[in-house]
mmCIF file of C-alpha atoms in Angstrom:
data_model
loop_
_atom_site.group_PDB
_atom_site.id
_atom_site.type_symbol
_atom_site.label_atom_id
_atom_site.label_comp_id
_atom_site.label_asym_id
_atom_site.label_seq_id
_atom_site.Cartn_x
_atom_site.Cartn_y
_atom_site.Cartn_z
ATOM 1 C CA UNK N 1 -9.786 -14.087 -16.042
ATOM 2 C CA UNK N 2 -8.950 -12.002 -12.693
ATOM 3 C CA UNK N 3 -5.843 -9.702 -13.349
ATOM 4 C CA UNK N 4 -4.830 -8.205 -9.641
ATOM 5 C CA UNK N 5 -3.620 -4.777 -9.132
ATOM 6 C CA UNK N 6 -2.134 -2.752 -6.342
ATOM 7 C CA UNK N 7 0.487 -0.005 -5.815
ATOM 8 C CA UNK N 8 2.286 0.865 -2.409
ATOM 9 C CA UNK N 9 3.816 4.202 -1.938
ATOM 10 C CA UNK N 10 7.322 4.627 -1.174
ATOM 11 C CA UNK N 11 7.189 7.818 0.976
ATOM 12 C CA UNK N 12 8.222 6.185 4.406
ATOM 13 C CA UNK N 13 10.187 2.835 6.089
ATOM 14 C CA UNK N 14 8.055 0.032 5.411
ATOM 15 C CA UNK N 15 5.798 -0.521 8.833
ATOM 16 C CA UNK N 16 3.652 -3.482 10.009
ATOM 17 C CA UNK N 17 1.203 -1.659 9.132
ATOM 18 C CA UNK N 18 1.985 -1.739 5.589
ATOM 19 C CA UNK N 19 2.845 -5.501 6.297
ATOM 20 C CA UNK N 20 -0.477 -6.378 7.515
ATOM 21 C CA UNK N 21 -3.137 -4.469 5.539
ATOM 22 C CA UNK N 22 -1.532 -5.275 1.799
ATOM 23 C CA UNK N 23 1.952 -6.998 2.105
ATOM 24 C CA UNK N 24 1.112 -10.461 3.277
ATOM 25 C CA UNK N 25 -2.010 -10.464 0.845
ATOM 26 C CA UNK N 26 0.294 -9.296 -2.151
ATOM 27 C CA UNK N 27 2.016 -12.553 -1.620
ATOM 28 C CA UNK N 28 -1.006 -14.585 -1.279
ATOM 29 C CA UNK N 29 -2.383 -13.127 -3.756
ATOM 30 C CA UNK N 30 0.400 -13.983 -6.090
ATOM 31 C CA UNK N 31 0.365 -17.402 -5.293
ATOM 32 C CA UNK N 32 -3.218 -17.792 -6.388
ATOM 33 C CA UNK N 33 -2.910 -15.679 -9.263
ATOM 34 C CA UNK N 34 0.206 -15.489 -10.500
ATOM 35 C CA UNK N 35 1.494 -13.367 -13.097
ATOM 36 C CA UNK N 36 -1.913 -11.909 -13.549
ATOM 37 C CA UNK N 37 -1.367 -10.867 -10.116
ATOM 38 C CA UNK N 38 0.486 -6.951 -10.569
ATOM 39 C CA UNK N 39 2.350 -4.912 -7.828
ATOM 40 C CA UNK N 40 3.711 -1.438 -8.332
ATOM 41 C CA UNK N 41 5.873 0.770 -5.957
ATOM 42 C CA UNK N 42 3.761 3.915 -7.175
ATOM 43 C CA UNK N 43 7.048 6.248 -6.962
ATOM 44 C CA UNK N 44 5.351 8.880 -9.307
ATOM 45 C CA UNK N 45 2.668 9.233 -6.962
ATOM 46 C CA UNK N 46 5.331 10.556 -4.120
ATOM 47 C CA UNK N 47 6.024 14.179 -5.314
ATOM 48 C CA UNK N 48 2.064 14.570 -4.754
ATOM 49 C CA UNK N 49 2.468 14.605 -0.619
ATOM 50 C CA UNK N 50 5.216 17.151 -0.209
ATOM 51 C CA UNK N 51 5.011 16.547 3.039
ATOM 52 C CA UNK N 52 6.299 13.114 3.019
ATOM 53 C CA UNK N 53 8.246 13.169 -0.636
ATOM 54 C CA UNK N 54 12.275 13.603 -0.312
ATOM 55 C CA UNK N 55 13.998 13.431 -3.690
ATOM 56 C CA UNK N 56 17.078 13.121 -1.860
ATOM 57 C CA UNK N 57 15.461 10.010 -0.221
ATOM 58 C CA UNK N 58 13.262 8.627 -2.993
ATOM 59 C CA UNK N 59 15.170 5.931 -4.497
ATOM 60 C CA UNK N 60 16.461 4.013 -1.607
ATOM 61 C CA UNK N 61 13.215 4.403 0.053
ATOM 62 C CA UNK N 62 11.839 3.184 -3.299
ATOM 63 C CA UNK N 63 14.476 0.049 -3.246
ATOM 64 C CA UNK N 64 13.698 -0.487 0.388
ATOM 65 C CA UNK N 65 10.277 -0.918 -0.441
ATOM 66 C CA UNK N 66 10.930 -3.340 -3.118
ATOM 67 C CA UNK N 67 13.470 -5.254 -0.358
ATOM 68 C CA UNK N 68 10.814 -5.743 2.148
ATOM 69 C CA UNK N 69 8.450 -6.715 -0.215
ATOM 70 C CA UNK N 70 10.857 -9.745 -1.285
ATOM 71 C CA UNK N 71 11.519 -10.313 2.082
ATOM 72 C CA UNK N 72 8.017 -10.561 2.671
ATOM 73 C CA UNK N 73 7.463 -13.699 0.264
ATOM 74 C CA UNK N 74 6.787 -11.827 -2.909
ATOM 75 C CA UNK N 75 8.062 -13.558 -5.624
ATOM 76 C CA UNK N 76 9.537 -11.124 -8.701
ATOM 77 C CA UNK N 77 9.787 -14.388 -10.997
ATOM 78 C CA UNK N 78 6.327 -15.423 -9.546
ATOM 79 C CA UNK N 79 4.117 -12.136 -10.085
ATOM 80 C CA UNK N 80 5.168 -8.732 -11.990
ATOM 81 C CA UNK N 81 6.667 -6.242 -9.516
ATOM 82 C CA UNK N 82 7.971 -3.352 -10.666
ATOM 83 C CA UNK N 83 8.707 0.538 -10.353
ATOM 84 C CA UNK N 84 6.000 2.776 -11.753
ATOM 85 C CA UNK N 85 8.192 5.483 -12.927
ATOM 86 C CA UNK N 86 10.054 2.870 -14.897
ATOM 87 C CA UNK N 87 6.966 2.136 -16.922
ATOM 88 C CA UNK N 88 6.411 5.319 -18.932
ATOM 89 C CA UNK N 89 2.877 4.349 -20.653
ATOM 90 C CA UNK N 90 1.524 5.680 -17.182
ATOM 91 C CA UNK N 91 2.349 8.914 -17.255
ATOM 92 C CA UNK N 92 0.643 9.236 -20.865
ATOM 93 C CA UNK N 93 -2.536 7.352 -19.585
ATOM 94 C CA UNK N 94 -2.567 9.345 -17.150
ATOM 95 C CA UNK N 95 -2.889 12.723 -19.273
ATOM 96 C CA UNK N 96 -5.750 10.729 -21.403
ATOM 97 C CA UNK N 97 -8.156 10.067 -18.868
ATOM 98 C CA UNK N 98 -7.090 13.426 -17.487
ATOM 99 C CA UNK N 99 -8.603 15.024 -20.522
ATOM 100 C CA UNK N 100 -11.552 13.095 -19.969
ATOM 101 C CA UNK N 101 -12.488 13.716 -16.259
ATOM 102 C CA UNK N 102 -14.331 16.993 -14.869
ATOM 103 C CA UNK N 103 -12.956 18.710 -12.472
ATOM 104 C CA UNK N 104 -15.945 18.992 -10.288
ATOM 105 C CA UNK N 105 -15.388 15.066 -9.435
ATOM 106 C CA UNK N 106 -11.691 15.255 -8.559
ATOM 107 C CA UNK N 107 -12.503 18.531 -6.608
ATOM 108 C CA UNK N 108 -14.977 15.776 -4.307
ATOM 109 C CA UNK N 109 -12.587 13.375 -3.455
ATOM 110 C CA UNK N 110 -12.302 13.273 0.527
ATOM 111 C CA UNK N 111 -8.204 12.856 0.137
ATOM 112 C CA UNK N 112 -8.121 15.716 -1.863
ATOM 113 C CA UNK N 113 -10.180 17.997 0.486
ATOM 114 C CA UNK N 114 -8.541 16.077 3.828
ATOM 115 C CA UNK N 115 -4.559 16.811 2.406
ATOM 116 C CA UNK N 116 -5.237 20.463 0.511
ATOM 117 C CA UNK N 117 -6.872 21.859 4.080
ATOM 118 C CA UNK N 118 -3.403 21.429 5.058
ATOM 119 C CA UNK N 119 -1.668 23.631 2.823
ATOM 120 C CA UNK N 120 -0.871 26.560 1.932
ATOM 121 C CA UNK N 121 0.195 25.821 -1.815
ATOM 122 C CA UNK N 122 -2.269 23.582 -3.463
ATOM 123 C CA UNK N 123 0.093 21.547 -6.550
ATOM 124 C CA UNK N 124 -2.660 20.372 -9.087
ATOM 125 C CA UNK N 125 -0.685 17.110 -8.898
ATOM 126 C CA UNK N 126 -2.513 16.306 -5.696
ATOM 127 C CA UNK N 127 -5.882 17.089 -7.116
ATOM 128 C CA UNK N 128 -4.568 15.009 -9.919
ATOM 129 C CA UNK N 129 -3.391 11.842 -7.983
ATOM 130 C CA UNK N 130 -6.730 9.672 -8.486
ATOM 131 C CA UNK N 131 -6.535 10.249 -12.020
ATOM 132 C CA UNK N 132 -2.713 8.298 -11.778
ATOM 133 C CA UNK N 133 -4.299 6.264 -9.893
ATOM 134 C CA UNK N 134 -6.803 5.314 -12.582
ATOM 135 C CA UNK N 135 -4.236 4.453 -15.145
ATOM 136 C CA UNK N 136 -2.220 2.619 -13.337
ATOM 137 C CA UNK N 137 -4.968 -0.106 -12.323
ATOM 138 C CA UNK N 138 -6.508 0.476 -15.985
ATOM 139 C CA UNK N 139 -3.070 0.411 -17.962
ATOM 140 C CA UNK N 140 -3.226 -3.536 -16.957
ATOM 141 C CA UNK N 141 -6.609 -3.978 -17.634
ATOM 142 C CA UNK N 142 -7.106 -5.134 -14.228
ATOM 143 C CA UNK N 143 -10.722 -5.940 -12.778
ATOM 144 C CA UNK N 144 -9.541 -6.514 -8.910
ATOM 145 C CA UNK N 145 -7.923 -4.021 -6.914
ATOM 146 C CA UNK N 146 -6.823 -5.001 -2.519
ATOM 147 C CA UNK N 147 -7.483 -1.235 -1.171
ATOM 148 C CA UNK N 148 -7.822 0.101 2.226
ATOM 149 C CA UNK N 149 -10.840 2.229 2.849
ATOM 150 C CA UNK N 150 -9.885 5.061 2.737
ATOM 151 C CA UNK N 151 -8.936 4.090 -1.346
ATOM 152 C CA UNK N 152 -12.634 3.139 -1.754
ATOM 153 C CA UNK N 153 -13.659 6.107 -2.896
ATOM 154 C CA UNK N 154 -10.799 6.672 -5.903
ATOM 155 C CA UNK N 155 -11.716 3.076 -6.650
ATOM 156 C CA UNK N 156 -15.328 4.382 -7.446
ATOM 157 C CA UNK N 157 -13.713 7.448 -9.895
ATOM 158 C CA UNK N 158 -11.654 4.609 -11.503
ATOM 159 C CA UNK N 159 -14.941 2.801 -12.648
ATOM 160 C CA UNK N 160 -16.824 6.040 -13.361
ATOM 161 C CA UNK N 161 -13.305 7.334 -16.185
ATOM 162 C CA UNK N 162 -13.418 3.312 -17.507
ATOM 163 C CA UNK N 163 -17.134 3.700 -18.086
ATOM 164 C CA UNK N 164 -16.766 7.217 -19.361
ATOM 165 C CA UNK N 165 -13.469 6.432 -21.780
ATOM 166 C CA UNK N 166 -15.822 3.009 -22.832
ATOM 167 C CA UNK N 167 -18.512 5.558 -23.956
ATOM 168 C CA UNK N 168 -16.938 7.700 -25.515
ATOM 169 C CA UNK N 169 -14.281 5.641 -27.719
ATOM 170 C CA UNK N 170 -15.658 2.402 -27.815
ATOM 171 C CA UNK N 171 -15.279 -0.782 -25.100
ATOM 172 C CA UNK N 172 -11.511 -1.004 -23.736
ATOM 173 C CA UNK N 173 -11.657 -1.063 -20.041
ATOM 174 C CA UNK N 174 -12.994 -3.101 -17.285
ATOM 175 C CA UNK N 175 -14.819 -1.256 -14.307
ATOM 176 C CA UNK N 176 -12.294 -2.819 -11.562
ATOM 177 C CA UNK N 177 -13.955 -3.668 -8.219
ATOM 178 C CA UNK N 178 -12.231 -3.024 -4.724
ATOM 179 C CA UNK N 179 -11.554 -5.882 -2.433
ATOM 180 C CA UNK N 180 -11.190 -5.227 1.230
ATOM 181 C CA UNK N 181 -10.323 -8.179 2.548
ATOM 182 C CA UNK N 182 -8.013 -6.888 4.906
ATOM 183 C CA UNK N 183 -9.897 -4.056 5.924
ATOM 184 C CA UNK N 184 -10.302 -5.650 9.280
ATOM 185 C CA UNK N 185 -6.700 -5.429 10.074
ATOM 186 C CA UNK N 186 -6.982 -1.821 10.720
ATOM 187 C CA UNK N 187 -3.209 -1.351 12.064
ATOM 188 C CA UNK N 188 -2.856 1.737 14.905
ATOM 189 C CA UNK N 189 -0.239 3.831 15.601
ATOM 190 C CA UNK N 190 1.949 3.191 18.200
ATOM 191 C CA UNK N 191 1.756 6.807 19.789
ATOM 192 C CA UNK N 192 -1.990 6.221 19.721
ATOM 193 C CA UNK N 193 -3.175 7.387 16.287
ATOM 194 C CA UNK N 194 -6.417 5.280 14.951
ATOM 195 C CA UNK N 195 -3.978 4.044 11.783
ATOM 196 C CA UNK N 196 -0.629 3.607 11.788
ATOM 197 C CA UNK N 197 1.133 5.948 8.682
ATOM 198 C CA UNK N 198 4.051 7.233 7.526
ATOM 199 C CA UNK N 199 2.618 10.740 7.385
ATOM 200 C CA UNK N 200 3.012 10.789 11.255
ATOM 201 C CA UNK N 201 6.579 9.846 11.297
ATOM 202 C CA UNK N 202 8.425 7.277 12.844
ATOM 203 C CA UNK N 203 7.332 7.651 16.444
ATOM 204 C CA UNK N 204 3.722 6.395 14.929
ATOM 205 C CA UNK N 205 5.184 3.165 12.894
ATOM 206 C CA UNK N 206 6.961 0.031 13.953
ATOM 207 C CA UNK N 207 9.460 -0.523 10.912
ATOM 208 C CA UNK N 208 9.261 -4.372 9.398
ATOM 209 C CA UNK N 209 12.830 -3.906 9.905
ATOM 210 C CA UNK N 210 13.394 -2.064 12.757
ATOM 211 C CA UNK N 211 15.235 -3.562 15.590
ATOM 212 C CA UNK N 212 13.699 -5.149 18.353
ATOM 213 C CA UNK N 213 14.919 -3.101 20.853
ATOM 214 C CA UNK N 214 13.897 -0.043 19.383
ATOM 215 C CA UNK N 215 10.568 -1.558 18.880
ATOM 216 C CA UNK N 216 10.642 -2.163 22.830
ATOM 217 C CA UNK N 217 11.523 0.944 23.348
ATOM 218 C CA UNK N 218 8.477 2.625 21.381
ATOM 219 C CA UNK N 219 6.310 -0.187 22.907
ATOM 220 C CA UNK N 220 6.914 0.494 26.494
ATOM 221 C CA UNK N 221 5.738 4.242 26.617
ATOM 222 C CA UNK N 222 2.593 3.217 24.142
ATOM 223 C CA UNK N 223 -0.439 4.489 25.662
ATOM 224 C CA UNK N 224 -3.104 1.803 26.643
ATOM 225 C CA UNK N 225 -6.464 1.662 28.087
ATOM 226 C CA UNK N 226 -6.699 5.090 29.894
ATOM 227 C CA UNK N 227 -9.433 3.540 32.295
ATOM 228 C CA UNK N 228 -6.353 1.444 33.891
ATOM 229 C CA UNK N 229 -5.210 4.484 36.093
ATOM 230 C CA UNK N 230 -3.575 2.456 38.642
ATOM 231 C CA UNK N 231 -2.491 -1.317 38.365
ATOM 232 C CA UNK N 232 -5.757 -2.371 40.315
ATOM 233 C CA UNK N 233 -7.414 -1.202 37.842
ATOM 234 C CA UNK N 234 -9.349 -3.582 34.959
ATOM 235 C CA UNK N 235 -9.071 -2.638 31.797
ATOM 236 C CA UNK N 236 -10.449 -3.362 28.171
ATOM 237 C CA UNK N 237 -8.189 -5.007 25.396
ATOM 238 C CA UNK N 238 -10.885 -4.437 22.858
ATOM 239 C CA UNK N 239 -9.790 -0.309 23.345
ATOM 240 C CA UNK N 240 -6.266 -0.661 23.815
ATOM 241 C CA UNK N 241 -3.670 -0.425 20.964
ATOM 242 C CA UNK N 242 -1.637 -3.142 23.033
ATOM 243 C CA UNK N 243 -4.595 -5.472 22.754
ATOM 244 C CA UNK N 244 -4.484 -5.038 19.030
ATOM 245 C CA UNK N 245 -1.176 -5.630 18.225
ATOM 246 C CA UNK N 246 -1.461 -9.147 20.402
ATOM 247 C CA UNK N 247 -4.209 -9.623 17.652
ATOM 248 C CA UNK N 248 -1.772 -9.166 14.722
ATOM 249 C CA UNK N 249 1.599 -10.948 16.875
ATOM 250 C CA UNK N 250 0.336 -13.423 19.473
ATOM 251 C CA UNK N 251 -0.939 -17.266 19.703
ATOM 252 C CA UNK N 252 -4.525 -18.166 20.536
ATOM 253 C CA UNK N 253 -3.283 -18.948 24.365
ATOM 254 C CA UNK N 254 -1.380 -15.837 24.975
ATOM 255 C CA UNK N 255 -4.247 -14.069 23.803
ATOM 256 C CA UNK N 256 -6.281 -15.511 25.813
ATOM 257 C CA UNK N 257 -4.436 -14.921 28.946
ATOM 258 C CA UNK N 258 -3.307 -11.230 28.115
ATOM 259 C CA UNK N 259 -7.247 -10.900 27.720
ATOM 260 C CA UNK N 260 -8.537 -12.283 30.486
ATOM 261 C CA UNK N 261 -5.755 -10.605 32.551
ATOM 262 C CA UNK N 262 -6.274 -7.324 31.419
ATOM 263 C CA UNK N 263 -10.416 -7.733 32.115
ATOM 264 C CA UNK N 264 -9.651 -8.632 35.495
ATOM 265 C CA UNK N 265 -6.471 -6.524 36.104
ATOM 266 C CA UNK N 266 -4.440 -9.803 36.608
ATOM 267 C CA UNK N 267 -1.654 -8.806 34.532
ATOM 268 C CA UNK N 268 -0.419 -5.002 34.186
ATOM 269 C CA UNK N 269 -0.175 -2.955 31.113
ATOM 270 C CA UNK N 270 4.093 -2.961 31.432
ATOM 271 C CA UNK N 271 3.897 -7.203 31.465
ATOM 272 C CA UNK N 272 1.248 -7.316 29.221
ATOM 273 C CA UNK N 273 3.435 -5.011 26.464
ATOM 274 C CA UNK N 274 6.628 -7.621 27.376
ATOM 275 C CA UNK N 275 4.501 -10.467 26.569
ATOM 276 C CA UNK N 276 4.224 -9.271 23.232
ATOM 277 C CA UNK N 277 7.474 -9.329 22.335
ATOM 278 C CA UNK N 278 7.568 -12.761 21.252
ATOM 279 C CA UNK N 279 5.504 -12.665 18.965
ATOM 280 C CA UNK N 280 7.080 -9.234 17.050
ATOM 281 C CA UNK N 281 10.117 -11.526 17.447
ATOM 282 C CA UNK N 282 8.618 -15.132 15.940
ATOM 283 C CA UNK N 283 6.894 -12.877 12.719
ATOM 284 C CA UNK N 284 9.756 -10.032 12.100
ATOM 285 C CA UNK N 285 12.943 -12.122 12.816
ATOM 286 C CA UNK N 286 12.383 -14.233 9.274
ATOM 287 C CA UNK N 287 11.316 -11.298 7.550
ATOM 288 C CA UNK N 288 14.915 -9.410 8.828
ATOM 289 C CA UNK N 289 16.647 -12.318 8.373
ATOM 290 C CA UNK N 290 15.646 -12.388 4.334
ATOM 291 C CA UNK N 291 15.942 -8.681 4.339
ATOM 292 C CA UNK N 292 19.764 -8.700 5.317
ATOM 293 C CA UNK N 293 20.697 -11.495 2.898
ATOM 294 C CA UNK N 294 19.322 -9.224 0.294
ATOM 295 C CA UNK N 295 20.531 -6.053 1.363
ATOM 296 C CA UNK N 296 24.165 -8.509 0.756
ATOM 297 C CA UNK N 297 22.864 -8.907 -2.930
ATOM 298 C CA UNK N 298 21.327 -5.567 -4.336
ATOM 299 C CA UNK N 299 21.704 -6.399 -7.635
ATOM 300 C CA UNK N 300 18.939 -9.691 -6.996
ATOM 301 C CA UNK N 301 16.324 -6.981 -6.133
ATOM 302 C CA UNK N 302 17.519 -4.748 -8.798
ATOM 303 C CA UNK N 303 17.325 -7.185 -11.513
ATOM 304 C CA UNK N 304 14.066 -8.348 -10.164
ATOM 305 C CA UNK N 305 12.333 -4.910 -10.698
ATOM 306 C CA UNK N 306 13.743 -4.472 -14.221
ATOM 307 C CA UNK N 307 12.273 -8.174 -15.102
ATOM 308 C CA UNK N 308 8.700 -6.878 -13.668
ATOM 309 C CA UNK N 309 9.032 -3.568 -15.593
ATOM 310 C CA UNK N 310 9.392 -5.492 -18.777
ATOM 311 C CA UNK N 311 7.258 -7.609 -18.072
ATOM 312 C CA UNK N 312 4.655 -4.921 -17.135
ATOM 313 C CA UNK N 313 5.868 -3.286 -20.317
ATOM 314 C CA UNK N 314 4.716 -6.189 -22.759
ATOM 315 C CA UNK N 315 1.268 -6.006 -21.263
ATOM 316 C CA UNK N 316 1.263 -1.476 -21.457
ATOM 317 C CA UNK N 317 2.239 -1.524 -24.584
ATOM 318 C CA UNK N 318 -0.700 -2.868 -26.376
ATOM 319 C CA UNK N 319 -2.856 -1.110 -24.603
ATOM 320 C CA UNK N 320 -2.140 1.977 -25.062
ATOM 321 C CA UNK N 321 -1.974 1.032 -28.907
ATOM 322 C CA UNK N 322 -5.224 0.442 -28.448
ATOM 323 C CA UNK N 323 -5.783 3.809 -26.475
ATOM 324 C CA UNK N 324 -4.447 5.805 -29.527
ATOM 325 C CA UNK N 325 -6.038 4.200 -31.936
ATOM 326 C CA UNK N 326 -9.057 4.078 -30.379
ATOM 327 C CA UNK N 327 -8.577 8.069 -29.303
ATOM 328 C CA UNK N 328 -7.617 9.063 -33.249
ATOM 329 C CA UNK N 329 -3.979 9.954 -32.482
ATOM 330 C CA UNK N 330 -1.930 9.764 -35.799
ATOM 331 C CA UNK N 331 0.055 6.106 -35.963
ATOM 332 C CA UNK N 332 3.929 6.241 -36.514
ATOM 333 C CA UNK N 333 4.561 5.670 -40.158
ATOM 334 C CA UNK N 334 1.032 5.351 -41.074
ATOM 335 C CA UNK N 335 -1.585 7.837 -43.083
ATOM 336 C CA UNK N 336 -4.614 8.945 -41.734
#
C-alpha cells in the first residue's frame, strides 16, 4: 500500500509557485490514491519563521490556503485535508522523536544553518522544525512524501528517527522516500530571485488569485535576459525568467514563436511579456472563478477541513496507541 503525505505552509498568499511545484500534483495525486493520499496546511510549523509568521494573520492565511487548494481540484471528500494544529497527536509525536534525536544532527540541517545566520534570536523551535516535520509524515505511517529539494535533506532525518524509533522500541514506522517529481518546475521569482517564495514578499510571487492586472503590472518591469540591452539585441529564453513562465503558461506554438523570436531578436522583451498573458489568463481564470464561489460559501471549506481532521484523527489515534505502548507510557485505566 502507498499512503501519500505532504504539508504546505501557510505563511504567505498562495503563488504559482506553490501551484506548480506541489498543488496540481496534490490533486493528481489524490486521484490516483485517494484517501491514502494526505495533505496538511502545516500551521504549527509557522511560528518557526518569525519572519514570515503573523498571528494576527494566521488563520485566514491558513483558510486561504485551504480555499486555493479546493479551488485547485483538491477534493476534501476525495483525499484527507486538514489543519495540522487541529490534529493534536502531532504535537506529542513530535516531543517523542524529539527525545530520541541528537542534537548534533538537527544542528546539520542546511535550513537550520541557512535561516539561524539570519538572526539575532535563535527560538529552538526552528532547530526543532524537522523533528515536526518527522511526525507529521510518520503520524500517518506514510512511505511517499512530493518534496522540493531543498526538503530532501529533512526527508533523509525522517528515515534516520523511523529507523532509530524501529530500533529502539520495536518495528512501527516506515522509512518514507521523497519523490521529486516536480522538481523540474523550479518556479522563479518575478523580481528575479532563482525561486519564487513567500519569504521575499509579494513583489517576488504572482498570487493564484491575484488579479490580472496586477499580475501585468509586476510582469512588465520583470527583468529578462540582461544580454538584450537594446531591442536589436538576441537574447536567450533558456536564461530569462519570462521564458520560464511561457514554460509553465503557454501552448506548444506560442512557445515556439516567443523562442525563436527572442533567439533572433524578432520579438522584444515588452511583446514577448504581453504574449504571456493569455496563458496566466486560460490557467488562473478557472482557478479564480472556483475560488470566488467559495469565498461565497465559507462554511463548504470549513466543514471540509473538520471532515479531513477527523478523518486524519481515526488514522493518529492508533498510532500513537501504539507509540505509548510501545514507549512504556502507563495506559489510562490499566496496571502496569
Amino acid at each position: 500500500m502507498t499512503r501519500v503525505f505532504s504539508g504546505i505552509q501557510p505563511t504567505g498568499e498562495p503563488h504559482i509557485g506553490n501551484y506548480f511545484g506541489a498543488m496540481r500534483n496534490y490533486v493528481r495525486l489524490g486521484q490516483q490514491y485517494g484517501s491514502d493520499a494526505i495533505y496538511c496546511i502545516v500551521d504549527l510549523h509557522a511560528p518557526t519563521n518569525p519572519a514570515a509568521y503573523d498571528p494576527a494573520t494566521l488563520a485566514r492565511l491558513t483558510f486561504e490556503m485551504a480555499l486555493a487548494n479546493m479551488a485547485v481540484g483538491l477534493d476534501p471528500e476525495q483525499v484527507i485535508f486538514f489543519v495540522q494544529s487541529q490534529v493534536r497527536e502531532h504535537t506529542e509525536l513530535s516531543w517523542l522523536l524529539t527525545v530520541n534525536t541528537p542534537l548534533g544532527e538537527l544542528e546539520r540541517m542546511t535550513q537550520f544553518k541557512d535561516k539561524a545566520g539570519k538572526l539575532e534570536s535563535i527560538p529552538a523551535g526552528l532547530l526543532m522544525y524537522p523533528v515536526l516535520m518527522a511526525a507529521d509524515i510518520l503520524l500517518y505511517k506514510a512511505d511517499t512524501v512530493p518534496v522540493g529539494e531543498d526538503q530532501v535533506q529533512h526527508i533523509e532525518l525522517t528515515r534516520e528517527i523511523a529507523r532509530r524509533f524501529n530500533h529502539a522500541y520495536g518495528p512501527t514506522f516506515p522509512e518514507p522516500r521523497a519523490v521529486l517529481e516536480q522538481a523540474a518546475l523550479r518556479v522563479p521569482g518575478v523580481d528575479g530571485h532563482a525561486k519564487m517564495s513567500k519569504s521575499k514578499g509579494e513583489s517576488s510571487t504572482i498570487g493564484l488569485l491575484e488579479p490580472l492586472g496586477s499580475i501585468w503590472n509586476k510582469v512588465r518591469p520583470a527583468p529578462t535576459d540582461p544580454a538584450r540591452v537594446r531591442r536589436s539585441d538576441p537574447g536567450n529564453p533558456d536564461i530569462c525568467l519570462i521564458g520560464d513562465y511561457h514554460k509553465l503558461f503557454s501552448d506548444a506554438q506560442t512557445l515556439l514563436e516567443i523562442t525563436d523570436g527572442c533567439r533572433t531578436a524578432g520579438i522584444g522583451c515588452i511583446d514577448c511579456k504581453k504574449r504571456l498573458m493569455p496563458g496566466i489568463e486560460r490557467e488562473l481564470t478557472p482557478i479564480q472563478a472556483r475560488a470566488a464561489e467559495l469565498r461565497e460559501r465559507p462554511e463548504t471549506v470549513l466543514a471540509g477541513l473538520a471532515y479531513g481532521a477527523e478523518r486524519a484523527r481515526a488514522i493518529a489515534a492508533p498510532v500513537m496507541d501504539e507509540v505509548r505502548t510501545r514507549m512504556g507510557f502507563l495506559r489510562a485505566g490499566a496496571r502496569p
